[in-house]
CSV table of C-alpha atoms and ligand atoms in Angstrom, one decimal:
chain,number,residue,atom,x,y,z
A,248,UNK,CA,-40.7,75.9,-32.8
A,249,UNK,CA,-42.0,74.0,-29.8
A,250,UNK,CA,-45.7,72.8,-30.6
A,251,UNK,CA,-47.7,71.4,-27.0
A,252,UNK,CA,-51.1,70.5,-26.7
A,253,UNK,CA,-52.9,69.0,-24.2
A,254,UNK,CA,-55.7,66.0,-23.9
A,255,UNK,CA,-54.5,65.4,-27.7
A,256,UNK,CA,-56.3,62.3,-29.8
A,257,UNK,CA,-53.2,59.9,-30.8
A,258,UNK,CA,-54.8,57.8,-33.3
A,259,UNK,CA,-52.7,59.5,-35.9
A,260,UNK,CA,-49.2,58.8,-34.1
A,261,UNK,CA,-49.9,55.2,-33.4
A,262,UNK,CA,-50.4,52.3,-36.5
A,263,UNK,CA,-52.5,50.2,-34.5
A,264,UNK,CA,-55.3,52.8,-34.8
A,265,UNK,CA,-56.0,53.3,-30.8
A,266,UNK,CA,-58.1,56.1,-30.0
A,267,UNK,CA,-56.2,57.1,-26.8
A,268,UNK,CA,-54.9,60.6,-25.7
A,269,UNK,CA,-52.0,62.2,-23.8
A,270,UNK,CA,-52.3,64.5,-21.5
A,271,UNK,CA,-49.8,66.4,-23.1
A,272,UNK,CA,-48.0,66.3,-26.4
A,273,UNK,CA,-45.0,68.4,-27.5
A,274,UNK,CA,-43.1,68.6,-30.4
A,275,UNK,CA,-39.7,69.8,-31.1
A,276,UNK,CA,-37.7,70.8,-34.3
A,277,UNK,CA,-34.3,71.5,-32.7
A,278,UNK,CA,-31.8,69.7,-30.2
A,279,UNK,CA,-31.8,73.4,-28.3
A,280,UNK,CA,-35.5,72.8,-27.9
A,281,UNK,CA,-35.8,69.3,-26.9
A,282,UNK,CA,-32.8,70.2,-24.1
A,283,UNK,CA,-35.2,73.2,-23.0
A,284,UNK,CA,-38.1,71.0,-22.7
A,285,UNK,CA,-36.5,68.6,-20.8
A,286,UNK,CA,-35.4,70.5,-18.4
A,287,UNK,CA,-38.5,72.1,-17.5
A,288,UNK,CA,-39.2,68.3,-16.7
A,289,UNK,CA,-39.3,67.1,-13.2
A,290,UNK,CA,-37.8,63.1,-12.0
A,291,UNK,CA,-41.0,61.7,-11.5
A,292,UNK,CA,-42.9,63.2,-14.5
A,293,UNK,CA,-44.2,60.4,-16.7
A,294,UNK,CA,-43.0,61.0,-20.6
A,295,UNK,CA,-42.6,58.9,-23.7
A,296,UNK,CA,-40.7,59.8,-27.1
A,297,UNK,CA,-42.3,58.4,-29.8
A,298,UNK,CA,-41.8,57.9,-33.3
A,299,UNK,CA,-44.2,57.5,-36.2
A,300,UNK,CA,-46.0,55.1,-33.8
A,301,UNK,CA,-45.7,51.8,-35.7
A,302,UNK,CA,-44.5,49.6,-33.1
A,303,UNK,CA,-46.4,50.6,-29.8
A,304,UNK,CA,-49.6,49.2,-28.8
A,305,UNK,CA,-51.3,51.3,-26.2
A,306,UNK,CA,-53.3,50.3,-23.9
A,307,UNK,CA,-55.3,53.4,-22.3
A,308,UNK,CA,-54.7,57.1,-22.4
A,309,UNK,CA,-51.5,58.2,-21.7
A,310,UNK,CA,-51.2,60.3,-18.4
A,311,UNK,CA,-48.0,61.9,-19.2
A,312,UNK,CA,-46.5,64.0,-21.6
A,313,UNK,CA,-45.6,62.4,-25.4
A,314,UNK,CA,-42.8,64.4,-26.7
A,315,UNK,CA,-42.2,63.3,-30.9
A,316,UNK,CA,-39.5,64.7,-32.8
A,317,UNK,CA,-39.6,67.3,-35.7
A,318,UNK,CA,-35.8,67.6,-36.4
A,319,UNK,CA,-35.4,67.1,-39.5
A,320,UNK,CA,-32.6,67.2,-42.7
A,321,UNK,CA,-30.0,65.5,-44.2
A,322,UNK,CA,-26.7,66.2,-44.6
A,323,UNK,CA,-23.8,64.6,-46.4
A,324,UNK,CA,-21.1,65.0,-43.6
A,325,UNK,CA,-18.0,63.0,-45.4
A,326,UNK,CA,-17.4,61.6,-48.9
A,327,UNK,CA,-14.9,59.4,-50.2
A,328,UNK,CA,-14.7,57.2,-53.4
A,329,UNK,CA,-17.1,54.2,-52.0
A,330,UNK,CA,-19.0,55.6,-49.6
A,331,UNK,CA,-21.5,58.5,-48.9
A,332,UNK,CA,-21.8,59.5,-44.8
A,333,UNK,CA,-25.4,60.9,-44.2
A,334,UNK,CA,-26.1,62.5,-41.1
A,335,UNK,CA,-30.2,63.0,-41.1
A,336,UNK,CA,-32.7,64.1,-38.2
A,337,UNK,CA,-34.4,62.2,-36.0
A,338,UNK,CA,-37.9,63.1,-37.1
A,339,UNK,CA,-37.3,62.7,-40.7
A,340,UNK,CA,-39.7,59.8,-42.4
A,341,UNK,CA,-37.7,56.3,-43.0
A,342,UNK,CA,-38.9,55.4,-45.9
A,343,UNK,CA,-38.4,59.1,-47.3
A,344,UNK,CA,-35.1,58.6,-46.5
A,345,UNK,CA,-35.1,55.3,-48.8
A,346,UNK,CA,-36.3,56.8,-51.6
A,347,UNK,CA,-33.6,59.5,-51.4
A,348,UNK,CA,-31.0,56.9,-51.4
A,349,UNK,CA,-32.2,55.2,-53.9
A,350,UNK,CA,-32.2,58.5,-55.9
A,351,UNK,CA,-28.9,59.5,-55.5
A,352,UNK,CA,-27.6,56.0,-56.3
A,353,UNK,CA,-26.9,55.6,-52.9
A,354,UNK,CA,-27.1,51.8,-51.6
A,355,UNK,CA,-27.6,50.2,-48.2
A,356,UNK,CA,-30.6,50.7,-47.3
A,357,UNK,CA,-32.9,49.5,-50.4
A,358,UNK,CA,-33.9,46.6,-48.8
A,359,UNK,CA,-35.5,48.6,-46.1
A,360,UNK,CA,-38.2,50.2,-48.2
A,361,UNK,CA,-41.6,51.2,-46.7
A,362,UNK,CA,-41.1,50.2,-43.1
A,363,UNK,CA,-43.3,52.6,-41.3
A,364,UNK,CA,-41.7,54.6,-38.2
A,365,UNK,CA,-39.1,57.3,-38.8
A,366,UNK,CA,-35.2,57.7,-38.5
A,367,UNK,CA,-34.9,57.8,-34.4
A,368,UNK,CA,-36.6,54.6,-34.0
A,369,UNK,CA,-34.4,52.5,-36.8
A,370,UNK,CA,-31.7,53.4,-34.7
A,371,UNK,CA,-33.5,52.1,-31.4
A,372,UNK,CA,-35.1,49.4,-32.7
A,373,UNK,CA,-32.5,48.4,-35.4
A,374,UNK,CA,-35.2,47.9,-38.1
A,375,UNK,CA,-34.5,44.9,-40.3
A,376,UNK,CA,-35.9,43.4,-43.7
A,377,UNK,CA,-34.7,40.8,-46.6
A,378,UNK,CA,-31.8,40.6,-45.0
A,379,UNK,CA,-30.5,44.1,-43.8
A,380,UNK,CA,-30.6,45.3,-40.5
A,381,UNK,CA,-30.2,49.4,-40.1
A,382,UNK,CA,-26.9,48.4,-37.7
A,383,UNK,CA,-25.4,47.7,-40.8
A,384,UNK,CA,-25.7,51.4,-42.1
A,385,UNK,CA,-25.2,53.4,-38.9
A,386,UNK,CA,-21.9,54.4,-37.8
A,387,UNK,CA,-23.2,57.2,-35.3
A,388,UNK,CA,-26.0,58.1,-33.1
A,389,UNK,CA,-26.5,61.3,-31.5
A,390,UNK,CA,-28.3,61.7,-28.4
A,391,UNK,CA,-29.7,63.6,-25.9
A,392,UNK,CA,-29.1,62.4,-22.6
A,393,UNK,CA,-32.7,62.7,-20.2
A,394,UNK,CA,-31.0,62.8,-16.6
A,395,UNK,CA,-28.4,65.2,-17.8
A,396,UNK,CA,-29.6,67.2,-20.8
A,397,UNK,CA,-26.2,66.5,-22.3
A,398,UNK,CA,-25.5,65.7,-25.5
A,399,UNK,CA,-23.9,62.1,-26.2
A,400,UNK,CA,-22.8,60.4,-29.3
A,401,UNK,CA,-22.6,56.5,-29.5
A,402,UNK,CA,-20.5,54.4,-32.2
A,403,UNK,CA,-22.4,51.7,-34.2
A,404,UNK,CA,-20.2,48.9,-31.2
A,405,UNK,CA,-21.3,51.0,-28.2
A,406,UNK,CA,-24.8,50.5,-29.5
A,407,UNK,CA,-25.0,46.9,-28.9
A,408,UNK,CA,-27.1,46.1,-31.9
A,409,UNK,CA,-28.8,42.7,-32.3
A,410,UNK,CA,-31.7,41.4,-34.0
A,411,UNK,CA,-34.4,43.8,-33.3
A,412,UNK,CA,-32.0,44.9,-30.3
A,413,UNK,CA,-30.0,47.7,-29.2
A,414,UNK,CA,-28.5,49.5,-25.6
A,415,UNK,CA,-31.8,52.0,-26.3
A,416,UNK,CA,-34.4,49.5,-25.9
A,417,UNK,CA,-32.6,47.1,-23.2
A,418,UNK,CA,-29.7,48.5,-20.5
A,419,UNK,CA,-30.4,52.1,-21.1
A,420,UNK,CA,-33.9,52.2,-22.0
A,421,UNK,CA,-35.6,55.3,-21.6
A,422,UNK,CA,-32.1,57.4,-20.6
A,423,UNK,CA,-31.5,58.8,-24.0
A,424,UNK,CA,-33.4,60.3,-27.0
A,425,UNK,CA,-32.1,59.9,-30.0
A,426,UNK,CA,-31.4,63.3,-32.5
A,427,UNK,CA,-29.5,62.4,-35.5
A,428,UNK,CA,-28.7,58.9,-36.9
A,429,UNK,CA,-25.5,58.7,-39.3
A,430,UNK,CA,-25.7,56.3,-42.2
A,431,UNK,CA,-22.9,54.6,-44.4
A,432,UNK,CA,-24.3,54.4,-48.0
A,433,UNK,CA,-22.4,52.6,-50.7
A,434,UNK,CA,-21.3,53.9,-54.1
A,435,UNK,CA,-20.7,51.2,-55.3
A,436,UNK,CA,-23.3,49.1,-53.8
A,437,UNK,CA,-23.4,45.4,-53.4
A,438,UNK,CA,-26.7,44.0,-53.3
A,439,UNK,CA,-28.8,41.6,-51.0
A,440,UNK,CA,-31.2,39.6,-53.1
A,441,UNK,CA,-31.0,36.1,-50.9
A,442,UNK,CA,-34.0,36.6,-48.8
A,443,UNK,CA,-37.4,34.6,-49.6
A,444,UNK,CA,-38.4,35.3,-53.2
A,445,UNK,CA,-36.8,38.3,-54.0
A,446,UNK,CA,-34.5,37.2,-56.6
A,447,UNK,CA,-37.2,35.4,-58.3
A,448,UNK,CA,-39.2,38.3,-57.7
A,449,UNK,CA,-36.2,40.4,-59.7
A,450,UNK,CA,-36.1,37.7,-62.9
A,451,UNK,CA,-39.7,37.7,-63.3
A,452,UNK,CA,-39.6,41.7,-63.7
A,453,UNK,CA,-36.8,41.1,-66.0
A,454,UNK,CA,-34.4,43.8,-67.2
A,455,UNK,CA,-31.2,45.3,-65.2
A,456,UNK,CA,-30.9,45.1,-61.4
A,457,UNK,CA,-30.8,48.6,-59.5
A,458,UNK,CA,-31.6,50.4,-56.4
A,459,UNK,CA,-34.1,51.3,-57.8
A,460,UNK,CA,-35.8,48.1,-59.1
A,461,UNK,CA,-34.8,46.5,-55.6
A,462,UNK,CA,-36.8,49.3,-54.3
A,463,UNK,CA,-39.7,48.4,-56.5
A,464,UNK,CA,-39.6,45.0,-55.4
A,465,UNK,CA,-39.4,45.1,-51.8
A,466,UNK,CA,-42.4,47.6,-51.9
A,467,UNK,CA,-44.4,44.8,-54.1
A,468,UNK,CA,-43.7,42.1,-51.5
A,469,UNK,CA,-44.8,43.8,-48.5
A,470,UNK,CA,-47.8,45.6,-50.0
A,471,UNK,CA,-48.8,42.3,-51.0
A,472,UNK,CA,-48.3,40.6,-47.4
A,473,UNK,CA,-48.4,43.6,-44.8
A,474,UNK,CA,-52.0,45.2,-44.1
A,475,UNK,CA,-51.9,49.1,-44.8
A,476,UNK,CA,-52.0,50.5,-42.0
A,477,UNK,CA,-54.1,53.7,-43.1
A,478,UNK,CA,-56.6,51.0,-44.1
A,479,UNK,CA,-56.7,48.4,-41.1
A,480,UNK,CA,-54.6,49.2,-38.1
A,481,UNK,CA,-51.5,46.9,-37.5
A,482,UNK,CA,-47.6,47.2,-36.5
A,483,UNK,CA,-46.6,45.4,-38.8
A,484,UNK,CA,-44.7,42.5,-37.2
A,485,UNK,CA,-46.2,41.8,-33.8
A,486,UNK,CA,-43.8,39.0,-32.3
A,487,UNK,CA,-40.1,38.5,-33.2
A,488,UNK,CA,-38.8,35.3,-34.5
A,489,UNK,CA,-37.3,33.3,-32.0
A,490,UNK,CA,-33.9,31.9,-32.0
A,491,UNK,CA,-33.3,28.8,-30.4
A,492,UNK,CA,-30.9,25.7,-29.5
A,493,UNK,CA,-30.0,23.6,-32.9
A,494,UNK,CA,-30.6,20.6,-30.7
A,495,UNK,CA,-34.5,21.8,-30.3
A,496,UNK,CA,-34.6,22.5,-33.8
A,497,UNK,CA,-33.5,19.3,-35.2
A,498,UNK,CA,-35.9,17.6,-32.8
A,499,UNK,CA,-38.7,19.4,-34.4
A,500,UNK,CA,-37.7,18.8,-37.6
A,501,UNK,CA,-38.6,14.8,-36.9
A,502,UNK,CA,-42.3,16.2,-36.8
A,503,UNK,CA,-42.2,19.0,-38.8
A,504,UNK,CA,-39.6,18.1,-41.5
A,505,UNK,CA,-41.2,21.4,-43.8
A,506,UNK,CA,-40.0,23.9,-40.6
A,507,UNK,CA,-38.5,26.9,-41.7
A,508,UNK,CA,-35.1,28.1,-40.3
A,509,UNK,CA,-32.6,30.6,-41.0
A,510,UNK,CA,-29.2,29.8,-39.0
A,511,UNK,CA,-27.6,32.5,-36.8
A,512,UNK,CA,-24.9,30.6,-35.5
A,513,UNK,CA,-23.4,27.1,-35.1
A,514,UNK,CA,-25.6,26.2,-32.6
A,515,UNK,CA,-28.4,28.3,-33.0
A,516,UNK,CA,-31.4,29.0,-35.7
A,517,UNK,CA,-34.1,31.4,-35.5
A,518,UNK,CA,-37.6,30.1,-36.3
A,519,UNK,CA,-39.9,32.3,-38.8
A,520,UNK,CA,-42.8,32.8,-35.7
A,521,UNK,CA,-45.2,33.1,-38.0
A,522,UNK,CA,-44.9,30.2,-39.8
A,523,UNK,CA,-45.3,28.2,-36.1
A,524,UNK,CA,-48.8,30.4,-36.1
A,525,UNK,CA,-50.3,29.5,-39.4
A,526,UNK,CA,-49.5,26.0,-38.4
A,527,UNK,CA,-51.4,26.7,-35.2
A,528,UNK,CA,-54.1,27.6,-37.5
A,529,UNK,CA,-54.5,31.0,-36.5
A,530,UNK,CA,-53.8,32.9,-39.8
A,531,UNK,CA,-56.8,34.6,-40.8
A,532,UNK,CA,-59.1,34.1,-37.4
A,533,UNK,CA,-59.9,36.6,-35.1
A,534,UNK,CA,-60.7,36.7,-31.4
A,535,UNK,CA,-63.1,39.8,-30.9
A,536,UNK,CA,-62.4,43.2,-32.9
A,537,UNK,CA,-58.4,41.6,-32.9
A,538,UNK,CA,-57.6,39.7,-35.7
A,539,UNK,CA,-54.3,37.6,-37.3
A,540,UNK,CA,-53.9,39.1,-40.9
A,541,UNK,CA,-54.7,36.2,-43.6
A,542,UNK,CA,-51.9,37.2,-45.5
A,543,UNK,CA,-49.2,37.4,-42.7
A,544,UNK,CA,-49.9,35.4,-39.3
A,545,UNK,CA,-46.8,37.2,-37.9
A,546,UNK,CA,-49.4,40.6,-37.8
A,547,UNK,CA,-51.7,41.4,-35.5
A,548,UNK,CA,-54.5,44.0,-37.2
A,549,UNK,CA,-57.0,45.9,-35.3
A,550,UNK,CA,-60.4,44.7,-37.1
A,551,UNK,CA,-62.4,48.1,-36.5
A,552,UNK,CA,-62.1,49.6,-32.6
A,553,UNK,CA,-60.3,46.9,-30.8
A,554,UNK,CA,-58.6,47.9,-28.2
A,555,UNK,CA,-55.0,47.8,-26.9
A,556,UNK,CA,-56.2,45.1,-24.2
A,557,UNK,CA,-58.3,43.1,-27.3
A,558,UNK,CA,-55.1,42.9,-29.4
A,559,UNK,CA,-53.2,41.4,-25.9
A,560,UNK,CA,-55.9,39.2,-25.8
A,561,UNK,CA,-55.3,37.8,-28.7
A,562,UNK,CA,-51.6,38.1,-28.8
A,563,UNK,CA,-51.5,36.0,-25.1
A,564,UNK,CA,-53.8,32.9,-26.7
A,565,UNK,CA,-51.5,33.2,-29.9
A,566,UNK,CA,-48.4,32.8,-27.9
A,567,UNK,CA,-49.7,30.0,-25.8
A,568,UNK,CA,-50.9,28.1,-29.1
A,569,UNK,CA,-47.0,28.2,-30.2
A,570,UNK,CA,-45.9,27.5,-26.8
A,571,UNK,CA,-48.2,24.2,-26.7
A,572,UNK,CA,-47.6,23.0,-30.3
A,573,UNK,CA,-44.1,23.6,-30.5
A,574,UNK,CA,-42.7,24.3,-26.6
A,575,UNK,CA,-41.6,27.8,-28.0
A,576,UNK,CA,-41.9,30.9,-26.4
A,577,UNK,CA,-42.8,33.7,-28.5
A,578,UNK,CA,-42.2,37.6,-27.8
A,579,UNK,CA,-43.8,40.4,-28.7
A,580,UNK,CA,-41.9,43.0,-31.0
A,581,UNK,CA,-44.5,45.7,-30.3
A,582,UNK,CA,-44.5,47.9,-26.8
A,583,UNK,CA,-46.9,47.7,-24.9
A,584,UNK,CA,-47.9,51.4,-23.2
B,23,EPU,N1,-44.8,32.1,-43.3
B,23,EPU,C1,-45.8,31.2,-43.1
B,23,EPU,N2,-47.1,31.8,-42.9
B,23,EPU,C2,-47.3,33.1,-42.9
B,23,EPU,C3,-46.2,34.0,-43.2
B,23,EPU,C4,-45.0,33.4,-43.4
B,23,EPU,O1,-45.7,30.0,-43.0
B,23,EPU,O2,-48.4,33.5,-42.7
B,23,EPU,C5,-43.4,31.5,-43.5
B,23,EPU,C6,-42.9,31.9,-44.9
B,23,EPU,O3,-43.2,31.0,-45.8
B,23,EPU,C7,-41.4,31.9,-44.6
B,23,EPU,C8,-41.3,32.4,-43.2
B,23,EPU,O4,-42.6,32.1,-42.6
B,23,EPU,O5,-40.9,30.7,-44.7
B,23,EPU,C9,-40.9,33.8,-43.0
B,23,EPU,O6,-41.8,34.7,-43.5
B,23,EPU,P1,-41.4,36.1,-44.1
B,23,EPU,O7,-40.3,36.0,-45.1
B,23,EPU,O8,-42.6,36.8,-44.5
B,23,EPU,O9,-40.7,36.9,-42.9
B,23,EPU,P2,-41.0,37.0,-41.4
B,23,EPU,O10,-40.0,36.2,-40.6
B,23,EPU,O11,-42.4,36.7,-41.1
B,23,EPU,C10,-39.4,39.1,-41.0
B,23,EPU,C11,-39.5,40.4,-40.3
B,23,EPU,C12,-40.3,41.4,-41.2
B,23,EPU,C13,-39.5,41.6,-42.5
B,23,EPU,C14,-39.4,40.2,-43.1
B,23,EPU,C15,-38.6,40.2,-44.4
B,23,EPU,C16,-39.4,39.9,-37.9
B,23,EPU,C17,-40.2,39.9,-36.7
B,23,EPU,N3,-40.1,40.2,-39.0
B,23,EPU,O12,-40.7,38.6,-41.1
B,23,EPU,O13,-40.2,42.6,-40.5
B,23,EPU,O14,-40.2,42.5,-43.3
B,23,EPU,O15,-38.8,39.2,-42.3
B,23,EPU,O16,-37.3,40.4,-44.0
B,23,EPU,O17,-38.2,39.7,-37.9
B,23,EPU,C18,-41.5,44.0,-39.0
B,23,EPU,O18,-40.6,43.9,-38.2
B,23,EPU,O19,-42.5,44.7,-38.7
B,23,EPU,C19,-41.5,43.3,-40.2
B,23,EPU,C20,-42.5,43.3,-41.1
């Protein structure tokens, strides 16, 4: 069923906890209703598809149409000894998704436990954590193209994943809508337990190592460091890490010899941004209603009714901080609407 509304409150579909509205929001359940909604669309109407909101910031009310997707299920659409092919809905919940996994013994995707947002956006924003990246799951995305109203599918390659990257967000940014995601989970499933402190994490719990305990784990860490979003609005990580040259690195390192790295390449490493803004002594200070959490200096929370512009505010002075301590230019993960 096709559910629109008009002047609708979106301070439930966006994390950051911005009391804006669109002027129209409509949401779909089926590929056949999307396609019929978009062609009733004309060229220059203003729309945006959104997810479960967790990595927009917006900025005012939103004069066009918000269209979020409903289609949900999951299917297992091939099966062989090792692996498990799951074909699931655009609209269904991420981390619901994760926990089914987990369930069913299924592995890949443990290490992506409670990111906010729902199965469309992994796929656009190729959500990452403790060391997985969701392009290392997905072996198809379905689409919707907007021009055409036809349906395109794209191989894992054609997507042109990177960190925090893929064709969706750059080349062909608002062309296509994503409808169904298909994941690779493992049988047999080899874990990823070198990131940070999650194998000491593991030994301190004791006991065997399973999805499930991975699961646990990864939860414990980021409730511990990530604000809840119900409780103080955020988007979890608000700038990306940068990589840079090797040669810049290893000139840093003369003054800062404790800088954290993690190599991508042979000459290049990518910089953990917010340990360049806890050195800028941001962590924990606020500017306005917009704060930087003091248990994560890579968020950005919303204190109590900031606004999207308070939040820029902040995020601009942050950025130049970095930018004059340690000639780095930081950018934003979050869109800005
Ligand atoms: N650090 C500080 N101060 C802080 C926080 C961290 O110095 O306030 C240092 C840590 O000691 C560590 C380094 O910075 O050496 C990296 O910190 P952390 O492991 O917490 O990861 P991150 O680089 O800050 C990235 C992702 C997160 C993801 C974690 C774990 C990005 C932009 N962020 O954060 O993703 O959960 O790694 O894999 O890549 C998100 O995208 O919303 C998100 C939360």
């Amino acid at each position: 069923m096709v559910n629109t509304y008009t002047n609708f409150s979106l301070l439930k579909y966006n994390t950051f906890g911005m009391d804006v509205q669109a002027a129209r929001f409509v949401e779909y359940e089926s590929v056949e209703e999307l396609k019929h909604i978009l062609s009733s669309f004309a060229p220059e109407d203003l729309f945006l598809q959104i997810g479960g909101g967790s990595n927009l910031l917006f900025t005012d009310n939103f004069p066009g149409t918000v269209l979020h997707s409903c289609i949900k299920g999951r299917e297992v659409v091939e099966e062989d000894e090792e692996s498990v092919y799951l074909r699931v809905g655009a609209g269904e919940v991420w981390d619901d998704l994760v926990a089914y996994c987990v369930e069913n013994g299924w592995g890949g995707v443990e290490n992506l436990s409670l990111i906010p947002g729902e199965v469309g956006a992994s796929a656009v924003q190729n959500i990452g954590a403790y060391g997985v990246e969701a392009k290392d799951l997905i072996t198809k995305v379905e689409t919707i193209e907007i021009a055409t109203c036809n349906e395109r599918s794209f191989s894992v390659e054609e997507c042109a994943y990177a960190y925090r990257k893929s064709i969706f967000k750059e080349e062909w940014k608002g062309q296509y809508i994503v409808t169904y995601v298909t994941y690779r989970l493992s049988k047999k499933p080899i874990f990823h337990l070198d990131y940070g402190n999650m194998k000491a994490e593991l030994e301190k719990r004791g006991g065997e190592v399973t999805l499930s305990t991975i699961r646990n784990v990864v939860i414990a860490i980021r409730q511990a460091k990530l604000p809840d979003p119900t409780i103080q609005g955020n988007a979890g990580s608000f700038f990306m890490n940068p990589v840079i040259d090797r040669s810049l690195y290893e000139g840093l390192l003369e003054e800062y010899p404790d800088m954290p790295h993690y190599d991508v390449d042979e000459s290049h490493v990518k910089i953990p941004a917010a340990w360049m803004i806890d050195q800028c002594g941001w962590k924990g200070h606020s500017l306005g209603r917009a704060g930087v959490h003091d248990k994560q200096a890579l968020v950005l929370v919303n204190r109590g009714g900031a606004t999207g512009s308070e939040i820029i505010m902040l995020s601009q002075a942050v950025r130049q901080s970095v930018k004059d301590k340690f000639g780095i230019d930081i950018h934003p993960e979050v869109n800005f609407i």
